[in-house]
Amino acid sequence: MSSAETPTPRGPVDSSRVPRYAGPATYARLPRLDEVGGKTDIAVVGVPFDTGVSYRPGARFGGNAIREASRLLRPYNPAQDASPFALAQVADAGDIAANPFNINEAVETIEAAADDLLGSGARMMTLGGDHTIALPLLRSVAKKHGPVALLHFDAHLDTWDTYFGAEYTHGTPFRRAVEEGILDTEALSHVGTRGPLYGKQDLTDDEKMGFGIVTSADIYRRGADEVADQLRQRIGDRPLYISIDIDCLDPAHAPGTGTPEAGGMTSRELLEILRGLSSCNLVSADVVEVAPAYDHAEITAVAASHTAYELTTIMSRQIAEGRAAK
Ligand SMILES: N=C(N)NCCCC(=O)O
Ligand SMILES: [Zn+2]
Ligand SMILES: [Zn+2]
């Protein structure tokens, strides 16, 4: 479609006319998918599922907590010099209804719902849910783009094998994804890793799968700009998926999560690294593991809402540039 034929995106509710705390919450006060004719460039979608957790439950409420905290976002993003909701249509596609009593069925349901959204031409900005949901999302993305580059922001590796014999859990999605051949093993990085492991073998196994690691301490020592440069070089122009476990942040910046680890990056560092990736071909992304029951004053949900805002901005810039090039 040429730019002349591209309809003007319908943006968020105007907070100078309708107080931002009024009405039901959609992400960033954006229209619902049905309000934009069922078609959008970027679909913000919730996955209220947390049956895959190994410790504190509650991430099933994460998506709605992020939506509530996102009421204060404004339409212009100065850090990326872009108005994400004007450059592309962004809409809230509601929640994927995953079975909380059957993980295998939930994983299938999430993959099928992602197939529908990606098949309609949208990129997905998914709000979790626990980290289990990254596997079906990556499966769906790989059906469309082939094996993708992955940036995984997390305190944890999430490349463990099984928990209590279960293969689909929040500690195992990326091992499954490597086994299934849906990741581009030349361009895999964990960012923000820290904390105790089961053994040194965890690191050896992880490296064999092709992952590079930028630890939380590396970010502290080298700074966000240098880290972003290094990641960008590794990714190149490959289709990129970014998965952000909010526990990549220090518990001071994200107390509301199920498996917190001390010594994490700040929300400023996370946002700055993402801004340094603004030229990447981000095809879809998730923000997971927000568990509002352990949150205070929406600290975690606000950080997650801004994280999704930067990710959405990267995607909308790409969409607008793609249109301009045609
Ligand atoms: N993906 C998250 N948040 N945590 C994984 C922790 C797995 C464990 O309990 O060892
Ligand atoms: Zn984690
Ligand atoms: Zn995780």
Short mmCIF file of C-alpha atoms and ligand atoms in Angstrom, two decimals:
data_model
loop_
_atom_site.label_atom_id
_atom_site.label_comp_id
_atom_site.label_asym_id
_atom_site.label_seq_id
_atom_site.Cartn_x
_atom_site.Cartn_y
_atom_site.Cartn_z
CA MET A 1 0.00 0.00 0.00
CA SER A 2 1.45 3.42 -0.85
CA SER A 3 1.64 6.07 1.85
CA ALA A 4 -1.22 7.94 0.11
CA GLU A 5 -3.49 4.95 0.72
CA THR A 6 -2.42 4.37 4.32
CA PRO A 7 -5.23 5.49 6.63
CA THR A 8 -4.30 7.81 9.48
CA PRO A 9 -3.86 5.67 12.58
CA ARG A 10 -6.43 6.05 15.32
CA GLY A 11 -4.45 7.09 18.39
CA PRO A 12 -5.02 7.02 22.14
CA VAL A 13 -7.85 8.78 23.98
CA ASP A 14 -6.94 12.46 24.37
CA SER A 15 -6.00 12.88 28.04
CA SER A 16 -6.61 16.64 27.88
CA ARG A 17 -10.30 15.89 27.20
CA VAL A 18 -10.97 12.65 29.05
CA PRO A 19 -9.11 12.36 32.37
CA ARG A 20 -6.52 9.63 32.03
CA TYR A 21 -7.89 7.71 34.99
CA ALA A 22 -11.41 7.47 33.48
CA GLY A 23 -12.81 4.48 31.65
CA PRO A 24 -11.59 0.92 31.17
CA ALA A 25 -7.85 0.50 30.59
CA THR A 26 -6.38 -0.46 27.25
CA TYR A 27 -2.62 -0.28 26.76
CA ALA A 28 -1.65 3.44 26.53
CA ARG A 29 -5.38 4.28 26.15
CA LEU A 30 -5.19 2.99 22.59
CA PRO A 31 -8.27 1.79 20.70
CA ARG A 32 -9.30 -1.83 20.94
CA LEU A 33 -8.71 -3.99 17.88
CA ASP A 34 -12.44 -4.07 17.06
CA GLU A 35 -12.48 -0.26 17.09
CA VAL A 36 -10.00 -0.15 14.21
CA GLY A 37 -11.82 -2.67 12.02
CA GLY A 38 -9.99 -5.76 13.29
CA LYS A 39 -6.73 -4.86 11.54
CA THR A 40 -3.66 -3.21 13.01
CA ASP A 41 0.08 -2.81 12.41
CA ILE A 42 0.97 -3.60 16.03
CA ALA A 43 -1.28 -5.65 18.30
CA VAL A 44 -0.78 -5.25 22.04
CA VAL A 45 -2.06 -8.51 23.49
CA GLY A 46 -2.30 -9.88 27.01
CA VAL A 47 -1.58 -13.50 27.95
CA PRO A 48 -2.95 -14.02 31.46
CA PHE A 49 -1.22 -17.34 32.12
CA ASP A 50 1.12 -18.29 34.98
CA THR A 51 0.81 -22.06 35.37
CA GLY A 52 4.46 -22.45 34.33
CA VAL A 53 6.04 -20.76 37.36
CA SER A 54 8.55 -22.43 39.71
CA TYR A 55 8.08 -20.05 42.65
CA ARG A 56 5.65 -17.19 43.35
CA PRO A 57 2.53 -17.18 41.14
CA GLY A 58 0.61 -14.08 40.04
CA ALA A 59 1.91 -13.08 36.60
CA ARG A 60 -1.52 -13.93 35.18
CA PHE A 61 -2.51 -10.47 36.41
CA GLY A 62 0.51 -8.78 34.81
CA GLY A 63 -1.05 -7.68 31.52
CA ASN A 64 -3.89 -5.80 33.15
CA ALA A 65 -1.53 -4.21 35.70
CA ILE A 66 0.63 -2.95 32.81
CA ARG A 67 -2.45 -1.62 31.02
CA GLU A 68 -3.51 0.28 34.18
CA ALA A 69 -0.01 1.71 34.68
CA SER A 70 0.20 2.74 31.01
CA ARG A 71 -2.54 5.38 31.38
CA LEU A 72 0.16 8.00 31.98
CA LEU A 73 2.12 7.36 28.76
CA ARG A 74 2.05 10.28 26.34
CA PRO A 75 1.99 10.14 22.53
CA TYR A 76 5.46 11.56 21.72
CA ASN A 77 8.61 9.62 22.64
CA PRO A 78 11.46 12.16 22.77
CA ALA A 79 14.13 9.51 23.40
CA GLN A 80 13.48 8.00 19.97
CA ASP A 81 12.13 11.23 18.42
CA ALA A 82 8.96 9.46 17.32
CA SER A 83 5.20 9.39 17.90
CA PRO A 84 4.71 5.63 17.87
CA PHE A 85 0.92 5.68 17.72
CA ALA A 86 0.87 8.12 14.78
CA LEU A 87 3.53 6.32 12.71
CA ALA A 88 1.59 3.05 12.72
CA GLN A 89 -1.74 1.74 13.92
CA VAL A 90 -1.30 0.29 17.38
CA ALA A 91 -4.34 -1.35 19.00
CA ASP A 92 -5.10 -3.39 22.10
CA ALA A 93 -6.16 -6.87 20.98
CA GLY A 94 -7.33 -7.97 24.43
CA ASP A 95 -6.29 -11.23 26.05
CA ILE A 96 -5.58 -14.73 24.79
CA ALA A 97 -7.73 -17.14 26.85
CA ALA A 98 -5.26 -19.87 27.82
CA ASN A 99 -6.30 -22.90 29.92
CA PRO A 100 -4.79 -22.47 33.42
CA PHE A 101 -5.14 -26.22 34.19
CA ASN A 102 -3.36 -27.64 31.14
CA ILE A 103 0.00 -26.17 30.13
CA ASN A 104 0.29 -28.11 26.88
CA GLU A 105 -3.14 -26.97 25.76
CA ALA A 106 -2.36 -23.37 26.82
CA VAL A 107 0.84 -23.42 24.76
CA GLU A 108 -1.17 -24.58 21.71
CA THR A 109 -3.84 -21.93 22.26
CA ILE A 110 -1.24 -19.15 22.51
CA GLU A 111 0.50 -20.32 19.34
CA ALA A 112 -2.79 -20.45 17.40
CA ALA A 113 -3.82 -16.96 18.59
CA ALA A 114 -0.38 -15.60 17.63
CA ASP A 115 -0.71 -17.26 14.20
CA ASP A 116 -3.96 -15.34 13.66
CA LEU A 117 -2.53 -11.98 14.70
CA LEU A 118 0.77 -12.34 12.81
CA GLY A 119 -1.12 -13.79 9.82
CA SER A 120 -3.23 -10.61 9.69
CA GLY A 121 0.01 -8.67 9.11
CA ALA A 122 0.44 -7.37 12.67
CA ARG A 123 3.55 -7.40 14.83
CA MET A 124 2.86 -8.48 18.39
CA MET A 125 3.64 -6.61 21.60
CA THR A 126 2.70 -9.24 24.15
CA LEU A 127 2.12 -8.54 27.85
CA GLY A 128 2.57 -11.66 30.00
CA GLY A 129 2.01 -13.92 31.76
CA ASP A 130 4.97 -15.99 32.87
CA HIS A 131 7.94 -16.74 30.61
CA THR A 132 6.48 -20.06 29.38
CA ILE A 133 4.53 -18.03 26.83
CA ALA A 134 7.67 -17.00 24.90
CA LEU A 135 7.89 -20.49 23.33
CA PRO A 136 4.55 -20.50 21.48
CA LEU A 137 5.10 -16.85 20.50
CA LEU A 138 8.51 -17.69 19.02
CA ARG A 139 7.07 -20.70 17.20
CA SER A 140 4.54 -18.49 15.54
CA VAL A 141 7.07 -15.76 14.69
CA ALA A 142 9.41 -18.38 13.15
CA LYS A 143 6.60 -19.70 10.93
CA LYS A 144 6.43 -16.23 9.43
CA HIS A 145 10.08 -15.13 9.40
CA GLY A 146 12.12 -18.31 9.74
CA PRO A 147 14.55 -18.66 12.68
CA VAL A 148 14.84 -15.27 14.40
CA ALA A 149 17.55 -13.47 16.35
CA LEU A 150 16.68 -13.32 20.04
CA LEU A 151 17.51 -10.77 22.70
CA HIS A 152 16.46 -12.16 26.04
CA PHE A 153 16.52 -9.70 28.97
CA ASP A 154 16.32 -11.69 32.19
CA ALA A 155 18.06 -12.39 35.49
CA HIS A 156 17.73 -16.07 34.51
CA LEU A 157 18.95 -18.15 31.60
CA ASP A 158 15.61 -19.90 31.04
CA THR A 159 17.49 -22.58 29.09
CA TRP A 160 17.04 -25.27 31.74
CA ASP A 161 15.73 -28.64 30.64
CA THR A 162 12.72 -29.59 32.78
CA TYR A 163 11.13 -28.89 36.17
CA PHE A 164 9.49 -31.88 37.89
CA GLY A 165 9.62 -33.55 34.48
CA ALA A 166 7.66 -30.75 32.79
CA GLU A 167 9.12 -29.42 29.52
CA TYR A 168 7.01 -26.31 29.23
CA THR A 169 7.75 -24.04 32.18
CA HIS A 170 8.98 -20.49 32.70
CA GLY A 171 12.55 -21.74 33.20
CA THR A 172 12.76 -23.73 29.94
CA PRO A 173 11.31 -21.86 26.92
CA PHE A 174 14.60 -21.03 25.21
CA ARG A 175 16.06 -24.54 25.40
CA ARG A 176 12.86 -25.81 23.75
CA ALA A 177 13.13 -23.06 21.12
CA VAL A 178 16.74 -24.01 20.28
CA GLU A 179 15.77 -27.71 20.10
CA GLU A 180 12.95 -26.85 17.72
CA GLY A 181 15.27 -24.88 15.42
CA ILE A 182 13.18 -21.71 15.59
CA LEU A 183 16.03 -19.42 16.71
CA ASP A 184 18.94 -18.13 14.64
CA THR A 185 21.78 -19.54 16.74
CA GLU A 186 24.23 -16.99 15.30
CA ALA A 187 22.39 -14.18 17.10
CA LEU A 188 21.23 -15.18 20.57
CA SER A 189 21.97 -13.12 23.68
CA HIS A 190 20.89 -13.07 27.29
CA VAL A 191 21.09 -9.62 28.84
CA GLY A 192 21.03 -8.86 32.57
CA THR A 193 21.91 -12.38 33.72
CA ARG A 194 22.90 -12.82 37.37
CA GLY A 195 22.32 -14.86 40.48
CA PRO A 196 22.96 -18.42 41.60
CA LEU A 197 22.69 -21.35 39.20
CA TYR A 198 22.18 -25.08 39.78
CA GLY A 199 25.77 -25.69 38.66
CA LYS A 200 28.48 -24.52 36.28
CA GLN A 201 27.06 -26.93 33.70
CA ASP A 202 24.10 -24.55 33.25
CA LEU A 203 26.51 -22.08 31.63
CA THR A 204 28.26 -24.72 29.52
CA ASP A 205 24.92 -26.03 28.22
CA ASP A 206 23.73 -22.52 27.51
CA GLU A 207 26.86 -21.66 25.56
CA LYS A 208 26.52 -24.84 23.50
CA MET A 209 23.04 -23.71 22.49
CA GLY A 210 24.67 -20.61 21.00
CA PHE A 211 23.85 -17.94 23.58
CA GLY A 212 26.12 -15.04 24.43
CA ILE A 213 25.73 -13.47 27.86
CA VAL A 214 25.84 -9.82 28.90
CA THR A 215 25.57 -9.97 32.67
CA SER A 216 24.01 -7.34 34.87
CA ALA A 217 27.53 -6.53 36.14
CA ASP A 218 28.76 -6.09 32.51
CA ILE A 219 26.08 -3.43 32.01
CA TYR A 220 27.14 -1.66 35.20
CA ARG A 221 30.82 -1.73 34.16
CA ARG A 222 30.52 -1.00 30.43
CA GLY A 223 27.42 1.16 30.25
CA ALA A 224 24.23 0.94 28.22
CA ASP A 225 25.55 2.52 24.99
CA GLU A 226 28.46 0.12 24.60
CA VAL A 227 26.25 -2.86 25.37
CA ALA A 228 23.62 -1.73 22.84
CA ASP A 229 26.34 -1.29 20.18
CA GLN A 230 27.64 -4.80 20.78
CA LEU A 231 24.14 -6.30 20.62
CA ARG A 232 23.26 -4.37 17.46
CA GLN A 233 26.37 -5.65 15.73
CA ARG A 234 25.52 -9.23 16.61
CA ILE A 235 21.94 -8.87 15.38
CA GLY A 236 22.64 -7.00 12.13
CA ASP A 237 19.54 -6.85 9.94
CA ARG A 238 18.16 -10.22 10.98
CA PRO A 239 14.49 -10.38 12.03
CA LEU A 240 14.66 -9.85 15.79
CA TYR A 241 12.46 -10.96 18.67
CA ILE A 242 12.97 -9.30 22.08
CA SER A 243 11.73 -11.10 25.17
CA ILE A 244 11.88 -9.09 28.39
CA ASP A 245 11.43 -10.78 31.74
CA ILE A 246 10.85 -7.83 34.08
CA ASP A 247 13.07 -9.58 36.67
CA CYS A 248 16.01 -8.44 34.52
CA LEU A 249 15.58 -5.28 36.60
CA ASP A 250 16.83 -5.08 40.16
CA PRO A 251 14.08 -5.86 42.70
CA ALA A 252 14.35 -2.18 43.70
CA HIS A 253 13.10 -1.31 40.21
CA ALA A 254 10.77 -4.30 39.83
CA PRO A 255 9.67 -5.84 43.12
CA GLY A 256 6.48 -7.21 41.58
CA THR A 257 7.75 -10.43 40.08
CA GLY A 258 7.86 -14.11 40.95
CA THR A 259 11.58 -14.99 41.06
CA PRO A 260 13.47 -11.83 42.08
CA GLU A 261 17.29 -11.77 42.14
CA ALA A 262 19.45 -9.06 43.75
CA GLY A 263 21.96 -7.02 41.75
CA GLY A 264 19.99 -6.21 38.61
CA MET A 265 20.08 -3.36 36.12
CA THR A 266 18.12 -0.17 36.62
CA SER A 267 15.04 0.70 34.58
CA ARG A 268 17.09 3.57 33.09
CA GLU A 269 19.69 1.10 31.82
CA LEU A 270 17.05 -1.17 30.30
CA LEU A 271 15.29 1.70 28.52
CA GLU A 272 18.60 3.10 27.26
CA ILE A 273 19.71 -0.25 25.83
CA LEU A 274 16.38 -0.59 24.03
CA ARG A 275 16.67 2.92 22.59
CA GLY A 276 20.10 1.94 21.29
CA LEU A 277 18.40 -0.83 19.29
CA SER A 278 15.97 1.48 17.51
CA SER A 279 17.37 0.64 14.06
CA CYS A 280 16.85 -3.13 14.49
CA ASN A 281 14.21 -5.07 12.56
CA LEU A 282 12.07 -5.89 15.59
CA VAL A 283 9.32 -8.23 14.39
CA SER A 284 7.63 -8.87 17.75
CA ALA A 285 8.33 -8.63 21.48
CA ASP A 286 7.06 -9.59 24.90
CA VAL A 287 7.26 -8.22 28.45
CA VAL A 288 6.59 -10.97 30.97
CA GLU A 289 6.69 -11.95 34.66
CA VAL A 290 4.99 -8.85 36.11
CA ALA A 291 3.20 -10.13 39.23
CA PRO A 292 1.27 -7.19 40.73
CA ALA A 293 0.52 -8.84 44.09
CA TYR A 294 4.18 -8.28 45.08
CA ASP A 295 4.35 -4.80 43.57
CA HIS A 296 4.38 -1.49 45.45
CA ALA A 297 3.01 1.79 44.09
CA GLU A 298 2.96 0.21 40.59
CA ILE A 299 6.78 0.41 40.41
CA THR A 300 7.04 -2.75 38.35
CA ALA A 301 3.96 -2.13 36.21
CA VAL A 302 5.14 1.40 35.36
CA ALA A 303 8.59 0.08 34.37
CA ALA A 304 6.92 -2.59 32.22
CA SER A 305 4.59 -0.05 30.58
CA HIS A 306 7.57 2.13 29.60
CA THR A 307 9.50 -0.92 28.40
CA ALA A 308 6.62 -1.88 26.09
CA TYR A 309 6.44 1.77 24.94
CA GLU A 310 10.08 1.73 23.78
CA LEU A 311 9.54 -1.62 22.03
CA THR A 312 6.38 -0.34 20.34
CA THR A 313 8.25 2.76 19.22
CA ILE A 314 11.00 0.66 17.60
CA MET A 315 8.37 -1.37 15.72
CA SER A 316 6.31 1.62 14.61
CA ARG A 317 9.42 3.41 13.30
CA GLN A 318 10.29 0.34 11.27
CA ILE A 319 6.78 0.11 9.85
CA ALA A 320 6.79 3.80 8.88
CA GLU A 321 10.24 3.51 7.28
CA GLY A 322 9.12 0.44 5.33
CA ARG A 323 6.16 2.39 3.98
CA ALA A 324 8.26 5.39 3.08
CA ALA A 325 10.68 3.16 1.14
CA LYS A 326 7.86 1.83 -1.08
N1 LIG B 1 11.73 -17.15 34.07
C1 LIG B 1 11.78 -16.81 35.33
N2 LIG B 1 11.31 -15.67 35.72
N3 LIG B 1 12.35 -17.57 36.27
C2 LIG B 1 12.95 -18.84 36.04
C3 LIG B 1 13.42 -19.36 37.35
C4 LIG B 1 13.54 -20.83 37.31
C5 LIG B 1 13.95 -21.45 38.66
O1 LIG B 1 13.13 -21.45 39.57
O2 LIG B 1 15.05 -21.95 38.74
ZN ZN B 2 13.67 -14.32 35.12
ZN ZN B 3 12.42 -15.53 32.43
#
